[in-house]
Coordinates of C-alpha atoms in Angstrom, one line a residue:
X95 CA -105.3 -13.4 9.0
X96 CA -103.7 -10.3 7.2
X97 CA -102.6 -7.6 9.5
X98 CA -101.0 -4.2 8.5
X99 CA -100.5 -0.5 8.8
X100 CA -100.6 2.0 6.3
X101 CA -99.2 5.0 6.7
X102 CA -97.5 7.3 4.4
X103 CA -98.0 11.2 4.9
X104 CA -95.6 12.3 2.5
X105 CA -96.4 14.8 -0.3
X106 CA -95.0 13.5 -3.0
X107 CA -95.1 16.1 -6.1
X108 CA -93.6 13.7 -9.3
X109 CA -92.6 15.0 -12.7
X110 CA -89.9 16.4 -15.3
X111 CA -89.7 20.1 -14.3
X112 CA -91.2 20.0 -10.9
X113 CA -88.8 21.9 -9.1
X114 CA -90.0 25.1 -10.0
X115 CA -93.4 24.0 -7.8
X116 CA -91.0 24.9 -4.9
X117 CA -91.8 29.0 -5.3
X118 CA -95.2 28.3 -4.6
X119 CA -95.9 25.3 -2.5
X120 CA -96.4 26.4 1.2
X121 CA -93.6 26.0 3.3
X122 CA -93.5 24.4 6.5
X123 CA -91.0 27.7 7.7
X124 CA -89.2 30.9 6.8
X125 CA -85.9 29.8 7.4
X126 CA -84.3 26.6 6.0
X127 CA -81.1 24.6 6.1
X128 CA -80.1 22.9 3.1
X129 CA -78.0 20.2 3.2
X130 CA -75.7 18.8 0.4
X131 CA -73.0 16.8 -0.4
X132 CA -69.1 17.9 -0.1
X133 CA -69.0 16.7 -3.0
X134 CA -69.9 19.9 -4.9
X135 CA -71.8 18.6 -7.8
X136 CA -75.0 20.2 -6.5
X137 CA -72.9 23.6 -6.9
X138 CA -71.5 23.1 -9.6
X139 CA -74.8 21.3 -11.6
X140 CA -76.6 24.7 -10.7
X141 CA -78.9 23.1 -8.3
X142 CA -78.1 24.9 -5.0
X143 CA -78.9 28.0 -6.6
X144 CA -81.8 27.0 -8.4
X145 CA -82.8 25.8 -5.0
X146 CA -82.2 28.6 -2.9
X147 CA -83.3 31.3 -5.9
X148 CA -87.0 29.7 -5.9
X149 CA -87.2 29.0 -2.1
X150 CA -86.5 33.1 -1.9
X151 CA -89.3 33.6 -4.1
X152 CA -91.4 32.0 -1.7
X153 CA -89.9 33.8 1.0
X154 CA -87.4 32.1 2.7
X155 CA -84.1 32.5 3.8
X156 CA -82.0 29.9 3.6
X157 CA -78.3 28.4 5.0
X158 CA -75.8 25.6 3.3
X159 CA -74.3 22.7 5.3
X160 CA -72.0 21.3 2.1
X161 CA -70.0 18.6 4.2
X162 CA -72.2 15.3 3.9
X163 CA -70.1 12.2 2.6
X164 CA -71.5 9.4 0.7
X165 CA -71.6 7.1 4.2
X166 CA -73.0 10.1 6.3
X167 CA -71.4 10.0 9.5
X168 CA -73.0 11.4 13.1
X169 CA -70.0 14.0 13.6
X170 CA -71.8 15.9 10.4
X171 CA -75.4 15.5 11.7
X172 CA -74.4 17.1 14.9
X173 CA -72.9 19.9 13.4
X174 CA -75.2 20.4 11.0
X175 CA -77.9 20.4 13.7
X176 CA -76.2 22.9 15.7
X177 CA -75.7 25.3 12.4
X178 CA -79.7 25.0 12.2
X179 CA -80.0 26.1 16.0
X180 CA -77.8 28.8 15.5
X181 CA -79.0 30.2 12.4
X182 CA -82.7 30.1 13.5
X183 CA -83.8 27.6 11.2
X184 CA -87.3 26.1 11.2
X185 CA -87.4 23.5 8.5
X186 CA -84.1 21.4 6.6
X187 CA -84.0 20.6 3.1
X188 CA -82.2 17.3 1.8
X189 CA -80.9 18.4 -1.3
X190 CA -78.8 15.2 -3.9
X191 CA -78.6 11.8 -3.2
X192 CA -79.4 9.1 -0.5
X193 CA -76.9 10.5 2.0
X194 CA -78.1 14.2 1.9
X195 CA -81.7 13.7 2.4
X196 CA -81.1 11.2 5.1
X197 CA -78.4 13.4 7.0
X198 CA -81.0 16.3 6.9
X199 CA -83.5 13.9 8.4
X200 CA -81.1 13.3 11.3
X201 CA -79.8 17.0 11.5
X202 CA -83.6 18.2 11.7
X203 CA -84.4 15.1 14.3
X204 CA -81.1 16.9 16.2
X205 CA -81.8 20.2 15.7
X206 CA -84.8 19.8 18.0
X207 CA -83.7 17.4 20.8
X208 CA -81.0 17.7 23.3
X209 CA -77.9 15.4 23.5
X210 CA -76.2 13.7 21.3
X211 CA -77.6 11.7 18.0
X212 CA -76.4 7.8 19.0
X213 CA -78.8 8.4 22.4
X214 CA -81.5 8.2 20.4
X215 CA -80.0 5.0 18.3
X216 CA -80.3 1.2 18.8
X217 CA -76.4 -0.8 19.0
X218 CA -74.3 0.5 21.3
X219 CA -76.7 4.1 21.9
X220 CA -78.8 4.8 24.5
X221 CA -82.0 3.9 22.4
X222 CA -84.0 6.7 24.1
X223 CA -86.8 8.2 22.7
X224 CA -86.6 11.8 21.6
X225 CA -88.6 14.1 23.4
X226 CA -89.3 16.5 20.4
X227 CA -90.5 15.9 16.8
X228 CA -88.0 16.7 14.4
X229 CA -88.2 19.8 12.6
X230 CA -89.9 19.4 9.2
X231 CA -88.0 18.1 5.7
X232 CA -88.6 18.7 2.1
X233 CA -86.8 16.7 0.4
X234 CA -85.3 16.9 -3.5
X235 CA -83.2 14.3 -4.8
X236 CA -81.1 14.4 -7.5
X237 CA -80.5 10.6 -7.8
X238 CA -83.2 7.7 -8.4
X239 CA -82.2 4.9 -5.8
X240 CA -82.7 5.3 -1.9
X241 CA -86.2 6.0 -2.2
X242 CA -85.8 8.0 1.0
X243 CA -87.8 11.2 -0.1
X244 CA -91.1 8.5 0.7
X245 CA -89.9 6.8 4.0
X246 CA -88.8 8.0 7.6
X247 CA -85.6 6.2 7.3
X248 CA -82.2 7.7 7.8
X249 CA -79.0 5.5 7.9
X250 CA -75.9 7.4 9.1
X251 CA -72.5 5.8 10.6
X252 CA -70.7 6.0 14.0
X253 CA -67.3 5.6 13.0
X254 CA -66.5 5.5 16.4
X255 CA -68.2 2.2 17.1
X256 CA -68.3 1.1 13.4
X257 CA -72.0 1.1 13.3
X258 CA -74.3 2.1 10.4
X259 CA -77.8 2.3 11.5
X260 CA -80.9 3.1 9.9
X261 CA -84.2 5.3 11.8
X262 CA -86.8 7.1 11.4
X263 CA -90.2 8.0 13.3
X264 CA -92.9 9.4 12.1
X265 CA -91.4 13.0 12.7
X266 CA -88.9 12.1 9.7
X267 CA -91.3 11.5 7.3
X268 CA -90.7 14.6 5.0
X269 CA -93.8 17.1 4.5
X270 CA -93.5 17.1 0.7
X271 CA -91.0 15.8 -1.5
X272 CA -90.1 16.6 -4.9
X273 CA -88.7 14.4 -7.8
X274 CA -87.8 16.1 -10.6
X275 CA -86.5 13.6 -13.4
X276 CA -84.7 16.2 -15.2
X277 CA -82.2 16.3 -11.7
X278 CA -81.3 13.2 -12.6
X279 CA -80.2 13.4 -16.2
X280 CA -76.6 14.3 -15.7
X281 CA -76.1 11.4 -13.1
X282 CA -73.1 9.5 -14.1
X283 CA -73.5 5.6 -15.5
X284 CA -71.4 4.0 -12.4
X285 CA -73.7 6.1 -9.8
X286 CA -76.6 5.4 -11.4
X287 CA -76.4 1.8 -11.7
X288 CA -75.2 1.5 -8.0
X289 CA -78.3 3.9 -7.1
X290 CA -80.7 2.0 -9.1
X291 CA -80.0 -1.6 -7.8
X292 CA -80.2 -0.6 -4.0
X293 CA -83.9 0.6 -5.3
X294 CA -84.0 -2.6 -6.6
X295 CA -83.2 -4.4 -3.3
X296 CA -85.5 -1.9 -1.6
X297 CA -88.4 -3.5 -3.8
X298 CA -87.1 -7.1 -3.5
X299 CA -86.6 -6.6 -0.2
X300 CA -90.5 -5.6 0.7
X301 CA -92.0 -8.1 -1.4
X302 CA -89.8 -11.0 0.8
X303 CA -90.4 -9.3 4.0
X304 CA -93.5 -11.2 6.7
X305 CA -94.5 -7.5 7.2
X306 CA -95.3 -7.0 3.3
X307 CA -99.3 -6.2 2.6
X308 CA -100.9 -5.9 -0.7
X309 CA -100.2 -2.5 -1.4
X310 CA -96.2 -3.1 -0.6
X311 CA -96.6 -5.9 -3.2
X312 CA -97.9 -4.0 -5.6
X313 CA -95.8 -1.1 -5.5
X314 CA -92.8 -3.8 -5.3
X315 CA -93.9 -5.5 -8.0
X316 CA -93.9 -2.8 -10.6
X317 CA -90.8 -1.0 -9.0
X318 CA -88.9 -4.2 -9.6
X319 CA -90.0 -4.4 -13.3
X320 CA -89.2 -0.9 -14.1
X321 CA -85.9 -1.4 -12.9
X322 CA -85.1 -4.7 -15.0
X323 CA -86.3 -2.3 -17.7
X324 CA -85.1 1.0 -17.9
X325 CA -81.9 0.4 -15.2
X326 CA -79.9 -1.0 -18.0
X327 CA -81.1 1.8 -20.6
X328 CA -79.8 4.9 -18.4
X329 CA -76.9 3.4 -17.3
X330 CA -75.7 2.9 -21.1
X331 CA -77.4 6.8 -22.0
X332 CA -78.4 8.4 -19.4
X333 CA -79.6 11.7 -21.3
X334 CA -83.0 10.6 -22.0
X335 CA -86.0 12.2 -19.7
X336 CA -88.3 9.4 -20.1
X337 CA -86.0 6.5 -19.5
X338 CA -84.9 8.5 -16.2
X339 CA -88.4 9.5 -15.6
X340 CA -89.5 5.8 -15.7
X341 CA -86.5 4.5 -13.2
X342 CA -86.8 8.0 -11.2
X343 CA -90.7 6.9 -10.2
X344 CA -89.4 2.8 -9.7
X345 CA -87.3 4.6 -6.8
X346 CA -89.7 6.3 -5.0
X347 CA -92.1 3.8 -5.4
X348 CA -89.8 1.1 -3.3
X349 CA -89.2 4.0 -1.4
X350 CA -92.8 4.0 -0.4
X351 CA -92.5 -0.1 0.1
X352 CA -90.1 0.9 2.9
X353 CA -93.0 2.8 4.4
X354 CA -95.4 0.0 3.7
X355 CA -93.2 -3.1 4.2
X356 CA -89.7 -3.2 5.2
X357 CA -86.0 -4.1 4.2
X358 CA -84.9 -7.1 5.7
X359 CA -81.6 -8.3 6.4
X360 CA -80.1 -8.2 2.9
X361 CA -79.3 -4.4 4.1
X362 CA -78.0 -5.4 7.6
X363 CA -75.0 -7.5 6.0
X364 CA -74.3 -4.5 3.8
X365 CA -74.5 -1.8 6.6
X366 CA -71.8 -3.6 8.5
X367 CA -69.6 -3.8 5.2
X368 CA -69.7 -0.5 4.2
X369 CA -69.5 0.6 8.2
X370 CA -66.5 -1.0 8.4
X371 CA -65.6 0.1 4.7
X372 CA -66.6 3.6 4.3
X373 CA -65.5 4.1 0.6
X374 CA -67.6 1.4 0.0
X375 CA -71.1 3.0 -2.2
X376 CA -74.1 1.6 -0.7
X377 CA -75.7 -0.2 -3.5
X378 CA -72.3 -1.6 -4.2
X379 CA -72.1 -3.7 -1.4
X380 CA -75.9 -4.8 -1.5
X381 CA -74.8 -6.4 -5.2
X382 CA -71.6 -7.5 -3.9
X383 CA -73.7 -9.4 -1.4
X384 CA -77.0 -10.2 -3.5
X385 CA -76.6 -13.4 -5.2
X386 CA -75.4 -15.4 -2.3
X387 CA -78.0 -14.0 0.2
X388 CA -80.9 -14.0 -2.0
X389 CA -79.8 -17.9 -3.3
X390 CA -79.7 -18.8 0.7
X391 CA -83.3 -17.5 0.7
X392 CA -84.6 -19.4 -2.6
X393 CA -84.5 -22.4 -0.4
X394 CA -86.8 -21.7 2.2
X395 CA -89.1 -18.9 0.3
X396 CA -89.7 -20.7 -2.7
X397 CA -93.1 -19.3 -4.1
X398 CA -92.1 -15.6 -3.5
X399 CA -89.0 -15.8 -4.8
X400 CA -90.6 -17.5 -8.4
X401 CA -92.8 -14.6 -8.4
X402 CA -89.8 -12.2 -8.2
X403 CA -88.2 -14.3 -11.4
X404 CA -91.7 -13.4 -13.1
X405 CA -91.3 -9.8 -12.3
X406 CA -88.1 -9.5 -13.8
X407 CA -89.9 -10.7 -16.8
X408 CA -88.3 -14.5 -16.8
X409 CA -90.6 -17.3 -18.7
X410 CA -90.6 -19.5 -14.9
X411 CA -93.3 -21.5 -16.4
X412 CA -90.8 -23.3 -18.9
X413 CA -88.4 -24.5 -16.1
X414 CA -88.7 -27.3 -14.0
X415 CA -90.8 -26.2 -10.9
X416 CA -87.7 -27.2 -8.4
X417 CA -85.5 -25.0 -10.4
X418 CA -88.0 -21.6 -10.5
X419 CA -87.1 -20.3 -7.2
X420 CA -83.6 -19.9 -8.7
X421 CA -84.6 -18.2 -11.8
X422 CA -84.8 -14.7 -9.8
X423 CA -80.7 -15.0 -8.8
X424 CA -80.2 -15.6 -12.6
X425 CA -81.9 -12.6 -13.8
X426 CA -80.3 -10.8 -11.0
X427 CA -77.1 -11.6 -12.0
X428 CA -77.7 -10.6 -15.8
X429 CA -78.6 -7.5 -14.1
X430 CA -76.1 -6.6 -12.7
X431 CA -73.4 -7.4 -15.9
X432 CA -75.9 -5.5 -17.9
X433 CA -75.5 -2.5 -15.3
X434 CA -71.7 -3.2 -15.6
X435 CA -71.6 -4.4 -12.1
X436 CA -70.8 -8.0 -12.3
X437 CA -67.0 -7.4 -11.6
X438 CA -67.3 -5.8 -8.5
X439 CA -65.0 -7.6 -5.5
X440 CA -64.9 -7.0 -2.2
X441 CA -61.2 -7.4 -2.2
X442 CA -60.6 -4.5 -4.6
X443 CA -62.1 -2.5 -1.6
X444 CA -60.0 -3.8 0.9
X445 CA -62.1 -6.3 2.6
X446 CA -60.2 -9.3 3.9
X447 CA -62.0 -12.6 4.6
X448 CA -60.3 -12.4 8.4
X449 CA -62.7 -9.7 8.7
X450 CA -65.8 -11.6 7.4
X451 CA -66.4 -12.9 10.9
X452 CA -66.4 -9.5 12.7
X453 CA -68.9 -8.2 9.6
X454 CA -71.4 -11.2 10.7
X455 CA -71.1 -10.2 14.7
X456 CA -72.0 -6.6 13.4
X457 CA -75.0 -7.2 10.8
X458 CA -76.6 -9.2 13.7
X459 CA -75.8 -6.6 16.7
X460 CA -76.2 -3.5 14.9
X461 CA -78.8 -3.7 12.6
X462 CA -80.9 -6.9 14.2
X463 CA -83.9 -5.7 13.8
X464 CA -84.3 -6.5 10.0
X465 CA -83.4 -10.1 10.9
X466 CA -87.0 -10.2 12.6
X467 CA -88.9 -9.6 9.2
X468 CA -86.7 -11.8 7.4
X469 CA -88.4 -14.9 6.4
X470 CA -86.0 -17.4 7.6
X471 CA -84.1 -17.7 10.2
X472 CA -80.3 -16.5 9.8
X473 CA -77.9 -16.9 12.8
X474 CA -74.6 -15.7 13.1
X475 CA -73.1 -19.4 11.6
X476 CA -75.5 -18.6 8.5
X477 CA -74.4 -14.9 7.9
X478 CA -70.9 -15.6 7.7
X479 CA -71.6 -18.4 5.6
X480 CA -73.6 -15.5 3.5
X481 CA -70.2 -13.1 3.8
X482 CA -68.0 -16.3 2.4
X483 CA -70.0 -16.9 -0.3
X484 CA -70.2 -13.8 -1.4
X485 CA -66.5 -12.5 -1.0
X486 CA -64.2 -12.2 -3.8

């Protein structure tokens, strides 16, 4: 019997030129924190100001945090978080990619609860629960791939303990999010393709997960087919609003899948690489990782996995039925060399295969939970099996 929760608060306010809704849309506050990269490209693109110019118009002051990294890390949540405090802010704004928006989440979870951030985190934290909502996020990214302006999820790094974990309650859901495709346009072809392909896995992800329910499927199905389509287009030319438009929506839609349905393990194997790899991207490590995790699965999921061949628009019906689970890794892995990804190597990042067993310990300790909606079982023997297959 089908069981299942839906719940998905955000405001989501989709469409080339949509920014400019942020003058008038009521505010959750007078006084925000916006939070970017260090990177600067939100400076120098314009987008800070433009940010800060209409959030004035609708009266509000606002702060900068500019020191988020592209593995956010819990030393810049907690200082983040104590620049909201002592600038009187009421509400963040996440402001770029993945990391920004998913810092602010923390720094606004932070900002309102005492202690430090890894108390309130699974691993080696204290796992407690906060005592106060988090302070309310808008959040505006300027990249199509996390999905994480339409889910609670945050993922930030202890580099202490090398663990990257992901939460969220429903306090993190952001109060309205904006997705303006025309953000997006100036996103570079190896950060795009990265981007888009850990939307990808969001999507794939959902569809394979026990917790998945019809709307999940749905929104999984057409996120993973917009993606097969259009990924390849703005990667190769990135300047066109409608290709970008079309990718920009497949993102937040598996974002909203992550709401619906989950990740599953797929993302705990790549949180321990890239915890223990920092300058490791994100969706990097999930394709560096993908076609010997997802082939593990194609023997024990078989029917889902022939439906994710046919979403990435593969004739299945002209292979031999014992070979149409498979045809999903061999569309994924013309993906990814039509993305320009199919070189990537774990060893040009400085992984060593004497680490691979220390990465398996990790997926399974700090990120176990993912292992539970997984649809087959995978103990530690079968993760680093997973991590050998995989490493080059």
């Amino acid at each position: 019997m089908m069981h299942f929760n839906f719940h998905m608060p955000t405001r989501l306010i989709f469409g080339q030129g949509t920014l400019r809704r942020l003058a008038g849309e009521p505010l959750p506050g007078t006084r925000a924190l916006v939070v970017v990269s260090a990177g600067g490209s939100m400076k120098k693109l314009g987008y800070l100001e433009q940010v800060r110019s209409l959030l004035a118009q609708n009266g509000c002051e606002s702060e900068v945090y500019d020191r988020i990294q592209p593995n956010p890390v819990k030393e810049h949540v907690m200082e983040g978080a104590a620049l909201a405090r002592s600038a009187r802010c009421d509400f963040i704004v996440g402001l770029g990619g993945g990391s920004s928006i998913d810092s602010a989440k923390s720094i606004a979870l932070m900002a309102a609860n005492p202690g430090d951030y890894w108390d309130y985190m699974g691993g080696t934290g204290g796992g407690k629960t906060p005592p106060e909502p988090a302070l309310p996020v808008i959040a505006i990214p300027t990249t199509a791939g996390t999905g994480t302006e339409a889910d609670p999820w945050t993922v930030i790094t202890n580099t202490a303990t090398r663990e990257k974990i992901g939460w969220g309650n429903d306090s993190t859901f952001p109060r309205f999010s904006i997705i303006d495709p025309m953000l997006m346009l100036s996103v570079p072809p190896s950060v795009t393709a990265c981007t888009g392909m850990d939307a990808f896995f969001h999507a794939t992800e959902a569809y394979l997960a026990t917790c998945n329910q019809p709307s999940s499927d749905l929104l999984a199905q057409q996120a993973i087919h917009l993606i097969s389509t259009f990924l390849p287009q703005c990667v190769h030319d990135g300047s066109n609003p409608e290709t970008r438009t079309m990718l920009a929506w497949a993102s937040t839609a598996a974002g909203i899948c992550e709401s619906l349905s989950s990740c599953i393990s797929h993302h705990s194997l790549e949180h321990a690489l890239s915890a223990f790899y920092p300058d490791i991207p994100h969706g990097a490590g999930l394709v560096m990782l993908s076609e010997a995790y997802f082939s593990h699965l194609a023997r024990f999921v078989p029917e889902r996995m022939t439906h994710l061949g046919y979403f990435m628009g593969v004739d299945v019906d002209s292979l031999p039925e014992e070979r149409q689970p498979e045809a999903f890794v061999h569309a994924l892995a013309k993906l990814k060399a039509d993305c320009g990804l199919a070189e990537l190597k774990m060893s040009d990042f400085g992984v060593k295969r004497s680490d691979l067993p220390a990465l398996a310990r990790n997926a399974r300790e700090s990120m176990g939970g993912l292992f539970h909606v997984t649809p087959v079982e995978l103990d530690e023997a079968a993760v680093l099996d997973i991590f050998e297959k995989a490493y080059r």
